[in-house]
């Protein structure tokens, strides 16, 4: 810190800096802020091909205005803006703004500077550059150019200072907003769920991880150092709004690790992990009131827009008219309307904001939408939950649902724009165009390389302009989330959050929070796994000596069983390959033994079959249930044969049959007689599907392990017929399926 | 060292301190944004407006009265637009405009009488314009307290006043301004200082209004009264504490926020002060209000603004209290300093009320509710005039029928349409 102060004097470049750079106490009187106006992501494409993200209109106000106003309302005086893509546009915008322009006398900031970094590829590059410049005197606020917040940072700043006075290593405070554990639109839109491990007494942040629904591992490993603190909380209910209060030490940390790119995933995670090396302490300030969010993706854009309309963001609401020249008034129907808006008789506007000069003709209804300036909306148009930027023309009778129409879009008459469509600047649709509702269209005039794309006549009609926009995916995932098996940005790239078609089971999303075992004794089971990590033992060995249920193997078992059962239950798809992949992923991640896999598969299929016996699921006969469980999904049988049994040998087959039997004993809600029938039916089914051979079944029959244990007698009794039949078949060589079936059903 | 730099958040006090360091335009603009961000609100608005207008008089370039008037009007309308639901801003602007017109007409009178010393002009003015605030008497409480019953006299005065002011009031805008613009810099200088003194007095009036209202406490509150104070504001608190020093009565404090467990009971400091003076207090949740009304003798709350029809702009919830009291024929006393009287009718927006942040009622963390509910948290109410019995101003108690006098005394007819002049920026 003092080092920074000293250097500040030398780095003269700016006229006023040297006066206050000498002593850090002086530097503190002036609150500095750094805005990162580029996030090196593609989530707003195709809109960001033409306009930088922080200038996209959010409720008809460019996003960066919210950020600047947030800083101004917190008394920030010096602002540095780092721009990446479209930096000229952002600079131009700021210079043209009467309020923020650095030369303006009315600017609330005493200085506002742009810093360009020619070869920056990540936020890390920005911050390392900032460290070199030595323009930061004391504590500063680090925000992104897309923050919408009405939080007063006073308390957080004061706490940060107090901590720093006490210990110079307390170098950063992360401001977080708690959003509760219930499903929430802001929380849902995150895609990536940040997991903070926090000491609730001091607010110190101990570990940071990220999870997302697409990852293969549904658990986190806690650092053993975490346990040296008396108390800690693992919190997934936080919205990370990207507001950090930093000391210059933070920049030094960035410089030390030249490969850090992202402020959270790389920096926060890394610094906390290497706490023993760097000795720096980071704190989390968790707020329960106030509003803070980042328009990081289209879903957040959607969510924040609605929050603004509902006034959660007060005073950042349309009728505050924070931008020069805006004249919003609140009118009936919870709407905000600027001057010179013409809504003809019979036009209904509810819970919307409409910009100046827009004409809405009769019979049209607009609900929950934001309409920009100078739009023309024809007769009998229906617009719901959509975002329509300036100068857009919508023809008579058109319907627009939950979509974004960027500036100067022209829609013909009687078009249908279904939910999730994204139409970029200047796209034209001919009359009577119906855009696809499955796989919502993204239409742009430009291709990903910013070339003019050829018009796609089949999509936009003869008189239309624009083509389907396709992203080049392999670029983006190399950027940030490369070590996960699938890129969670898929979840965030569309306007509507959907896991549909992404081939994952619901249980795998919720395992971390809602699964029974974890719910009851969250910390304990996490602790178990963390220690396993700490010992660095191969997990196979671990499970061999720690065969009880708290070990990792248990986590694998429950995850795997849930995943498989869900896949078997799924109504909409006949495909079992996804579940298989997921299972294999789990297996690799947990280093599960063959026995564990066999057990999991047996339990999954038995559970499904037993479920089918119950009246809720059709109350099938045991034979039907067994057949249904095994054969309804393509590839399930193969999966059982290859993975469950795992080989051709008699011993392996016997093991699997034994696993089935044990699994059935574990099923409580089926009476023993039916359970026995089910086991017989399953074995018979597997036999006829060539998964188990008669030698295998006979070996199981002979195995003395199978004979012991409570309840196994009852089960085995029912299988006796099958076994005898198999023994006979062995001798007679010719038997009919019919006989077997008849005998089974006795 | 930490506490001294604890706050960076811009406030009105910070703004006033920075007046000398920054340009006038920057000061106006910062106040506009303080208003827009609600970092200055309620009673502070009046003070802030007066401070800024004094800066305009002191710093803006103007060579004659017309220019000054237009400077004030344009700055004032920008402020008023920034906070359309804070009508006191417009009131203060009108007061200042009226003040300038008065000073200008005095100067002209002085010119007519020929070169008299400035002190003579000032001694002369009270005679010619009795109701205009005499600028040379800042120490006096403004306007000797006139009781409501003396209003017959006031009517005659103000009638006279209306005519006498309107006549010269028209002229400075047209013919008389020509000689003014040719006037010596000395007279501009004296006008500037006189207007600034006048604004200083308005500021004093604003600052002292609460105390002056409290001065009427013992007349209004009788021993043994049960007084319902709905969401007591600072004005009401001062009023009650003053009354407590003389009388023994019971205060029922209503309109509590639905506060969660663990938070301090609201109005704790007020209750402490009242209790120490020997006055009993009862805390009442809003929903228990109706049950208590029969027991209560009078209902007291403070107004954010009073319109010319007698309607009140108040914090939300007060309307229910007023209505309940009205049903039981209990007197409703609204505490409203004179600077809160607006010479206009309530707008559509006012009668619908300002919308606040829904987080007062629904937590943002309460996921499903956020999506499923439309929470409209109105933070202001409009109380129609027939629900209010007494308007207790710093000039004394008034009834609805005499509000017109107060308006006529304080505003020039030219300025009442001030808000209509709000044009495009």
PDB file of N, CA and C in Angstrom, chain B residues 153-221:
ATOM      1  N   UNK B 153     -59.547  40.651   9.831  1.00  0.00           N
ATOM      2  CA  UNK B 153     -58.623  41.733   9.560  1.00  0.00           C
ATOM      3  C   UNK B 153     -57.696  41.359   8.407  1.00  0.00           C
ATOM      4  N   UNK B 154     -57.272  40.121   8.432  1.00  0.00           N
ATOM      5  CA  UNK B 154     -56.338  39.673   7.397  1.00  0.00           C
ATOM      6  C   UNK B 154     -56.968  39.762   6.022  1.00  0.00           C
ATOM      7  N   UNK B 155     -58.247  39.409   5.969  1.00  0.00           N
ATOM      8  CA  UNK B 155     -58.899  39.445   4.671  1.00  0.00           C
ATOM      9  C   UNK B 155     -58.816  40.848   4.094  1.00  0.00           C
ATOM     10  N   UNK B 156     -59.153  41.785   4.922  1.00  0.00           N
ATOM     11  CA  UNK B 156     -59.153  43.146   4.395  1.00  0.00           C
ATOM     12  C   UNK B 156     -57.740  43.533   3.989  1.00  0.00           C
ATOM     13  N   UNK B 157     -56.805  43.148   4.790  1.00  0.00           N
ATOM     14  CA  UNK B 157     -55.415  43.471   4.459  1.00  0.00           C
ATOM     15  C   UNK B 157     -55.035  42.862   3.115  1.00  0.00           C
ATOM     16  N   UNK B 158     -55.383  41.599   3.009  1.00  0.00           N
ATOM     17  CA  UNK B 158     -54.881  40.938   1.819  1.00  0.00           C
ATOM     18  C   UNK B 158     -55.625  41.394   0.572  1.00  0.00           C
ATOM     19  N   UNK B 159     -56.859  41.767   0.755  1.00  0.00           N
ATOM     20  CA  UNK B 159     -57.562  42.318  -0.393  1.00  0.00           C
ATOM     21  C   UNK B 159     -56.835  43.559  -0.884  1.00  0.00           C
ATOM     22  N   UNK B 160     -56.539  44.375   0.081  1.00  0.00           N
ATOM     23  CA  UNK B 160     -55.816  45.592  -0.234  1.00  0.00           C
ATOM     24  C   UNK B 160     -54.485  45.256  -0.895  1.00  0.00           C
ATOM     25  N   UNK B 161     -53.893  44.257  -0.271  1.00  0.00           N
ATOM     26  CA  UNK B 161     -52.583  43.837  -0.709  1.00  0.00           C
ATOM     27  C   UNK B 161     -52.612  43.344  -2.152  1.00  0.00           C
ATOM     28  N   UNK B 162     -53.592  42.539  -2.421  1.00  0.00           N
ATOM     29  CA  UNK B 162     -53.706  41.984  -3.777  1.00  0.00           C
ATOM     30  C   UNK B 162     -53.739  43.097  -4.809  1.00  0.00           C
ATOM     31  N   UNK B 163     -54.582  44.054  -4.533  1.00  0.00           N
ATOM     32  CA  UNK B 163     -54.726  45.138  -5.500  1.00  0.00           C
ATOM     33  C   UNK B 163     -53.448  45.963  -5.563  1.00  0.00           C
ATOM     34  N   UNK B 164     -52.970  46.286  -4.370  1.00  0.00           N
ATOM     35  CA  UNK B 164     -51.841  47.205  -4.360  1.00  0.00           C
ATOM     36  C   UNK B 164     -50.599  46.563  -4.949  1.00  0.00           C
ATOM     37  N   UNK B 165     -50.478  45.284  -4.789  1.00  0.00           N
ATOM     38  CA  UNK B 165     -49.289  44.625  -5.328  1.00  0.00           C
ATOM     39  C   UNK B 165     -49.445  44.372  -6.816  1.00  0.00           C
ATOM     40  N   UNK B 166     -50.652  43.968  -7.171  1.00  0.00           N
ATOM     41  CA  UNK B 166     -50.835  43.613  -8.574  1.00  0.00           C
ATOM     42  C   UNK B 166     -50.549  44.801  -9.481  1.00  0.00           C
ATOM     43  N   UNK B 167     -50.892  45.951  -8.986  1.00  0.00           N
ATOM     44  CA  UNK B 167     -50.726  47.118  -9.851  1.00  0.00           C
ATOM     45  C   UNK B 167     -49.261  47.396 -10.199  1.00  0.00           C
ATOM     46  N   UNK B 168     -48.423  47.550  -9.175  1.00  0.00           N
ATOM     47  CA  UNK B 168     -47.022  47.763  -9.541  1.00  0.00           C
ATOM     48  C   UNK B 168     -46.379  46.477 -10.032  1.00  0.00           C
ATOM     49  N   UNK B 169     -46.952  45.356  -9.603  1.00  0.00           N
ATOM     50  CA  UNK B 169     -46.361  44.064  -9.981  1.00  0.00           C
ATOM     51  C   UNK B 169     -46.343  43.876 -11.476  1.00  0.00           C
ATOM     52  N   UNK B 170     -47.351  44.406 -12.147  1.00  0.00           N
ATOM     53  CA  UNK B 170     -47.364  44.274 -13.596  1.00  0.00           C
ATOM     54  C   UNK B 170     -46.309  45.143 -14.249  1.00  0.00           C
ATOM     55  N   UNK B 171     -46.178  46.297 -13.677  1.00  0.00           N
ATOM     56  CA  UNK B 171     -45.344  47.268 -14.376  1.00  0.00           C
ATOM     57  C   UNK B 171     -43.860  46.898 -14.471  1.00  0.00           C
ATOM     58  N   UNK B 172     -43.262  46.343 -13.404  1.00  0.00           N
ATOM     59  CA  UNK B 172     -41.823  46.105 -13.564  1.00  0.00           C
ATOM     60  C   UNK B 172     -41.510  45.131 -14.697  1.00  0.00           C
ATOM     61  N   UNK B 173     -42.448  44.301 -15.024  1.00  0.00           N
ATOM     62  CA  UNK B 173     -42.174  43.362 -16.103  1.00  0.00           C
ATOM     63  C   UNK B 173     -42.095  44.083 -17.440  1.00  0.00           C
ATOM     64  N   UNK B 174     -42.785  45.219 -17.552  1.00  0.00           N
ATOM     65  CA  UNK B 174     -42.850  45.871 -18.870  1.00  0.00           C
ATOM     66  C   UNK B 174     -42.135  47.217 -18.835  1.00  0.00           C
ATOM     67  N   UNK B 175     -42.926  48.228 -18.571  1.00  0.00           N
ATOM     68  CA  UNK B 175     -42.375  49.568 -18.705  1.00  0.00           C
ATOM     69  C   UNK B 175     -41.275  49.875 -17.711  1.00  0.00           C
ATOM     70  N   UNK B 176     -41.543  49.479 -16.492  1.00  0.00           N
ATOM     71  CA  UNK B 176     -40.638  49.927 -15.447  1.00  0.00           C
ATOM     72  C   UNK B 176     -39.271  49.275 -15.533  1.00  0.00           C
ATOM     73  N   UNK B 177     -39.184  48.189 -16.288  1.00  0.00           N
ATOM     74  CA  UNK B 177     -37.902  47.507 -16.302  1.00  0.00           C
ATOM     75  C   UNK B 177     -36.860  48.295 -17.084  1.00  0.00           C
ATOM     76  N   UNK B 178     -37.318  49.113 -17.962  1.00  0.00           N
ATOM     77  CA  UNK B 178     -36.346  49.864 -18.759  1.00  0.00           C
ATOM     78  C   UNK B 178     -35.505  50.782 -17.885  1.00  0.00           C
ATOM     79  N   UNK B 179     -36.160  51.596 -17.052  1.00  0.00           N
ATOM     80  CA  UNK B 179     -35.311  52.397 -16.180  1.00  0.00           C
ATOM     81  C   UNK B 179     -34.425  51.536 -15.291  1.00  0.00           C
ATOM     82  N   UNK B 180     -34.951  50.363 -14.872  1.00  0.00           N
ATOM     83  CA  UNK B 180     -34.154  49.520 -13.995  1.00  0.00           C
ATOM     84  C   UNK B 180     -32.856  49.094 -14.659  1.00  0.00           C
ATOM     85  N   UNK B 181     -32.968  48.731 -15.935  1.00  0.00           N
ATOM     86  CA  UNK B 181     -31.761  48.222 -16.587  1.00  0.00           C
ATOM     87  C   UNK B 181     -30.736  49.336 -16.765  1.00  0.00           C
ATOM     88  N   UNK B 182     -31.246  50.526 -16.771  1.00  0.00           N
ATOM     89  CA  UNK B 182     -30.289  51.625 -16.895  1.00  0.00           C
ATOM     90  C   UNK B 182     -29.767  52.056 -15.533  1.00  0.00           C
ATOM     91  N   UNK B 183     -30.316  51.454 -14.523  1.00  0.00           N
ATOM     92  CA  UNK B 183     -29.941  51.877 -13.178  1.00  0.00           C
ATOM     93  C   UNK B 183     -28.462  51.637 -12.928  1.00  0.00           C
ATOM     94  N   UNK B 184     -27.983  52.335 -11.958  1.00  0.00           N
ATOM     95  CA  UNK B 184     -26.572  52.231 -11.661  1.00  0.00           C
ATOM     96  C   UNK B 184     -26.273  50.855 -11.086  1.00  0.00           C
ATOM     97  N   UNK B 185     -25.045  50.437 -11.254  1.00  0.00           N
ATOM     98  CA  UNK B 185     -24.641  49.160 -10.671  1.00  0.00           C
ATOM     99  C   UNK B 185     -24.893  49.143  -9.167  1.00  0.00           C
ATOM    100  N   UNK B 186     -24.869  50.326  -8.577  1.00  0.00           N
ATOM    101  CA  UNK B 186     -25.062  50.377  -7.128  1.00  0.00           C
ATOM    102  C   UNK B 186     -26.426  49.836  -6.740  1.00  0.00           C
ATOM    103  N   UNK B 187     -27.452  50.177  -7.538  1.00  0.00           N
ATOM    104  CA  UNK B 187     -28.783  49.731  -7.162  1.00  0.00           C
ATOM    105  C   UNK B 187     -28.917  48.222  -7.398  1.00  0.00           C
ATOM    106  N   UNK B 188     -28.258  47.741  -8.459  1.00  0.00           N
ATOM    107  CA  UNK B 188     -28.227  46.283  -8.662  1.00  0.00           C
ATOM    108  C   UNK B 188     -27.588  45.626  -7.453  1.00  0.00           C
ATOM    109  N   UNK B 189     -26.513  46.259  -7.028  1.00  0.00           N
ATOM    110  CA  UNK B 189     -25.791  45.695  -5.899  1.00  0.00           C
ATOM    111  C   UNK B 189     -26.667  45.651  -4.669  1.00  0.00           C
ATOM    112  N   UNK B 190     -27.374  46.764  -4.453  1.00  0.00           N
ATOM    113  CA  UNK B 190     -28.201  46.782  -3.247  1.00  0.00           C
ATOM    114  C   UNK B 190     -29.363  45.802  -3.388  1.00  0.00           C
ATOM    115  N   UNK B 191     -29.904  45.704  -4.618  1.00  0.00           N
ATOM    116  CA  UNK B 191     -30.990  44.742  -4.832  1.00  0.00           C
ATOM    117  C   UNK B 191     -30.499  43.333  -4.516  1.00  0.00           C
ATOM    118  N   UNK B 192     -29.293  43.057  -4.994  1.00  0.00           N
ATOM    119  CA  UNK B 192     -28.740  41.720  -4.751  1.00  0.00           C
ATOM    120  C   UNK B 192     -28.667  41.431  -3.252  1.00  0.00           C
ATOM    121  N   UNK B 193     -28.132  42.378  -2.529  1.00  0.00           N
ATOM    122  CA  UNK B 193     -27.977  42.098  -1.106  1.00  0.00           C
ATOM    123  C   UNK B 193     -29.330  42.053  -0.407  1.00  0.00           C
ATOM    124  N   UNK B 194     -30.263  42.876  -0.881  1.00  0.00           N
ATOM    125  CA  UNK B 194     -31.579  42.834  -0.258  1.00  0.00           C
ATOM    126  C   UNK B 194     -32.267  41.491  -0.515  1.00  0.00           C
ATOM    127  N   UNK B 195     -32.179  41.043  -1.762  1.00  0.00           N
ATOM    128  CA  UNK B 195     -32.807  39.758  -2.075  1.00  0.00           C
ATOM    129  C   UNK B 195     -32.146  38.647  -1.276  1.00  0.00           C
ATOM    130  N   UNK B 196     -30.832  38.727  -1.175  1.00  0.00           N
ATOM    131  CA  UNK B 196     -30.162  37.671  -0.409  1.00  0.00           C
ATOM    132  C   UNK B 196     -30.567  37.707   1.047  1.00  0.00           C
ATOM    133  N   UNK B 197     -30.723  38.903   1.570  1.00  0.00           N
ATOM    134  CA  UNK B 197     -31.217  39.007   2.945  1.00  0.00           C
ATOM    135  C   UNK B 197     -32.609  38.389   3.046  1.00  0.00           C
ATOM    136  N   UNK B 198     -33.419  38.680   2.036  1.00  0.00           N
ATOM    137  CA  UNK B 198     -34.778  38.144   2.039  1.00  0.00           C
ATOM    138  C   UNK B 198     -34.770  36.622   2.036  1.00  0.00           C
ATOM    139  N   UNK B 199     -33.890  36.063   1.227  1.00  0.00           N
ATOM    140  CA  UNK B 199     -33.814  34.596   1.179  1.00  0.00           C
ATOM    141  C   UNK B 199     -33.332  34.060   2.520  1.00  0.00           C
ATOM    142  N   UNK B 200     -32.425  34.803   3.105  1.00  0.00           N
ATOM    143  CA  UNK B 200     -31.938  34.410   4.429  1.00  0.00           C
ATOM    144  C   UNK B 200     -33.115  34.332   5.407  1.00  0.00           C
ATOM    145  N   UNK B 201     -34.010  35.290   5.264  1.00  0.00           N
ATOM    146  CA  UNK B 201     -35.177  35.277   6.153  1.00  0.00           C
ATOM    147  C   UNK B 201     -36.078  34.081   5.874  1.00  0.00           C
ATOM    148  N   UNK B 202     -36.249  33.796   4.598  1.00  0.00           N
ATOM    149  CA  UNK B 202     -37.059  32.612   4.272  1.00  0.00           C
ATOM    150  C   UNK B 202     -36.424  31.378   4.910  1.00  0.00           C
ATOM    151  N   UNK B 203     -35.094  31.312   4.840  1.00  0.00           N
ATOM    152  CA  UNK B 203     -34.398  30.179   5.456  1.00  0.00           C
ATOM    153  C   UNK B 203     -34.659  30.154   6.951  1.00  0.00           C
ATOM    154  N   UNK B 204     -34.574  31.339   7.571  1.00  0.00           N
ATOM    155  CA  UNK B 204     -34.849  31.399   9.013  1.00  0.00           C
ATOM    156  C   UNK B 204     -36.263  30.913   9.294  1.00  0.00           C
ATOM    157  N   UNK B 205     -37.162  31.370   8.451  1.00  0.00           N
ATOM    158  CA  UNK B 205     -38.558  30.965   8.650  1.00  0.00           C
ATOM    159  C   UNK B 205     -38.681  29.449   8.575  1.00  0.00           C
ATOM    160  N   UNK B 206     -38.015  28.876   7.574  1.00  0.00           N
ATOM    161  CA  UNK B 206     -38.086  27.414   7.420  1.00  0.00           C
ATOM    162  C   UNK B 206     -37.504  26.733   8.644  1.00  0.00           C
ATOM    163  N   UNK B 207     -36.385  27.276   9.118  1.00  0.00           N
ATOM    164  CA  UNK B 207     -35.730  26.631  10.257  1.00  0.00           C
ATOM    165  C   UNK B 207     -36.518  26.783  11.538  1.00  0.00           C
ATOM    166  N   UNK B 208     -37.192  27.917  11.661  1.00  0.00           N
ATOM    167  CA  UNK B 208     -37.876  28.173  12.927  1.00  0.00           C
ATOM    168  C   UNK B 208     -39.316  27.656  12.936  1.00  0.00           C
ATOM    169  N   UNK B 209     -39.796  27.259  11.772  1.00  0.00           N
ATOM    170  CA  UNK B 209     -41.220  26.922  11.661  1.00  0.00           C
ATOM    171  C   UNK B 209     -41.639  25.858  12.671  1.00  0.00           C
ATOM    172  N   UNK B 210     -40.799  24.841  12.814  1.00  0.00           N
ATOM    173  CA  UNK B 210     -41.172  23.758  13.719  1.00  0.00           C
ATOM    174  C   UNK B 210     -41.328  24.275  15.147  1.00  0.00           C
ATOM    175  N   UNK B 211     -40.393  25.127  15.554  1.00  0.00           N
ATOM    176  CA  UNK B 211     -40.465  25.657  16.916  1.00  0.00           C
ATOM    177  C   UNK B 211     -41.677  26.546  17.098  1.00  0.00           C
ATOM    178  N   UNK B 212     -41.955  27.323  16.054  1.00  0.00           N
ATOM    179  CA  UNK B 212     -43.112  28.207  16.163  1.00  0.00           C
ATOM    180  C   UNK B 212     -44.401  27.404  16.270  1.00  0.00           C
ATOM    181  N   UNK B 213     -44.469  26.342  15.486  1.00  0.00           N
ATOM    182  CA  UNK B 213     -45.660  25.495  15.583  1.00  0.00           C
ATOM    183  C   UNK B 213     -45.745  24.884  16.963  1.00  0.00           C
ATOM    184  N   UNK B 214     -44.600  24.462  17.468  1.00  0.00           N
ATOM    185  CA  UNK B 214     -44.594  23.851  18.798  1.00  0.00           C
ATOM    186  C   UNK B 214     -45.084  24.849  19.843  1.00  0.00           C
ATOM    187  N   UNK B 215     -44.907  26.109  19.560  1.00  0.00           N
ATOM    188  CA  UNK B 215     -45.363  27.134  20.478  1.00  0.00           C
ATOM    189  C   UNK B 215     -46.868  27.100  20.715  1.00  0.00           C
ATOM    190  N   UNK B 216     -47.593  26.543  19.762  1.00  0.00           N
ATOM    191  CA  UNK B 216     -49.043  26.465  19.923  1.00  0.00           C
ATOM    192  C   UNK B 216     -49.484  25.179  20.611  1.00  0.00           C
ATOM    193  N   UNK B 217     -48.512  24.391  21.027  1.00  0.00           N
ATOM    194  CA  UNK B 217     -48.834  23.054  21.522  1.00  0.00           C
ATOM    195  C   UNK B 217     -49.763  23.113  22.721  1.00  0.00           C
ATOM    196  N   UNK B 218     -49.445  24.011  23.644  1.00  0.00           N
ATOM    197  CA  UNK B 218     -50.239  23.962  24.876  1.00  0.00           C
ATOM    198  C   UNK B 218     -51.662  24.454  24.653  1.00  0.00           C
ATOM    199  N   UNK B 219     -51.858  25.236  23.581  1.00  0.00           N
ATOM    200  CA  UNK B 219     -53.232  25.649  23.283  1.00  0.00           C
ATOM    201  C   UNK B 219     -54.006  24.470  22.710  1.00  0.00           C
ATOM    202  N   UNK B 220     -53.330  23.688  21.900  1.00  0.00           N
ATOM    203  CA  UNK B 220     -54.017  22.617  21.202  1.00  0.00           C
ATOM    204  C   UNK B 220     -54.214  21.370  22.056  1.00  0.00           C
ATOM    205  N   UNK B 221     -53.273  21.138  22.918  1.00  0.00           N
ATOM    206  CA  UNK B 221     -53.340  19.893  23.697  1.00  0.00           C
ATOM    207  C   UNK B 221     -53.756  20.222  25.130  1.00  0.00           C
TER     208      UNK B 221
END
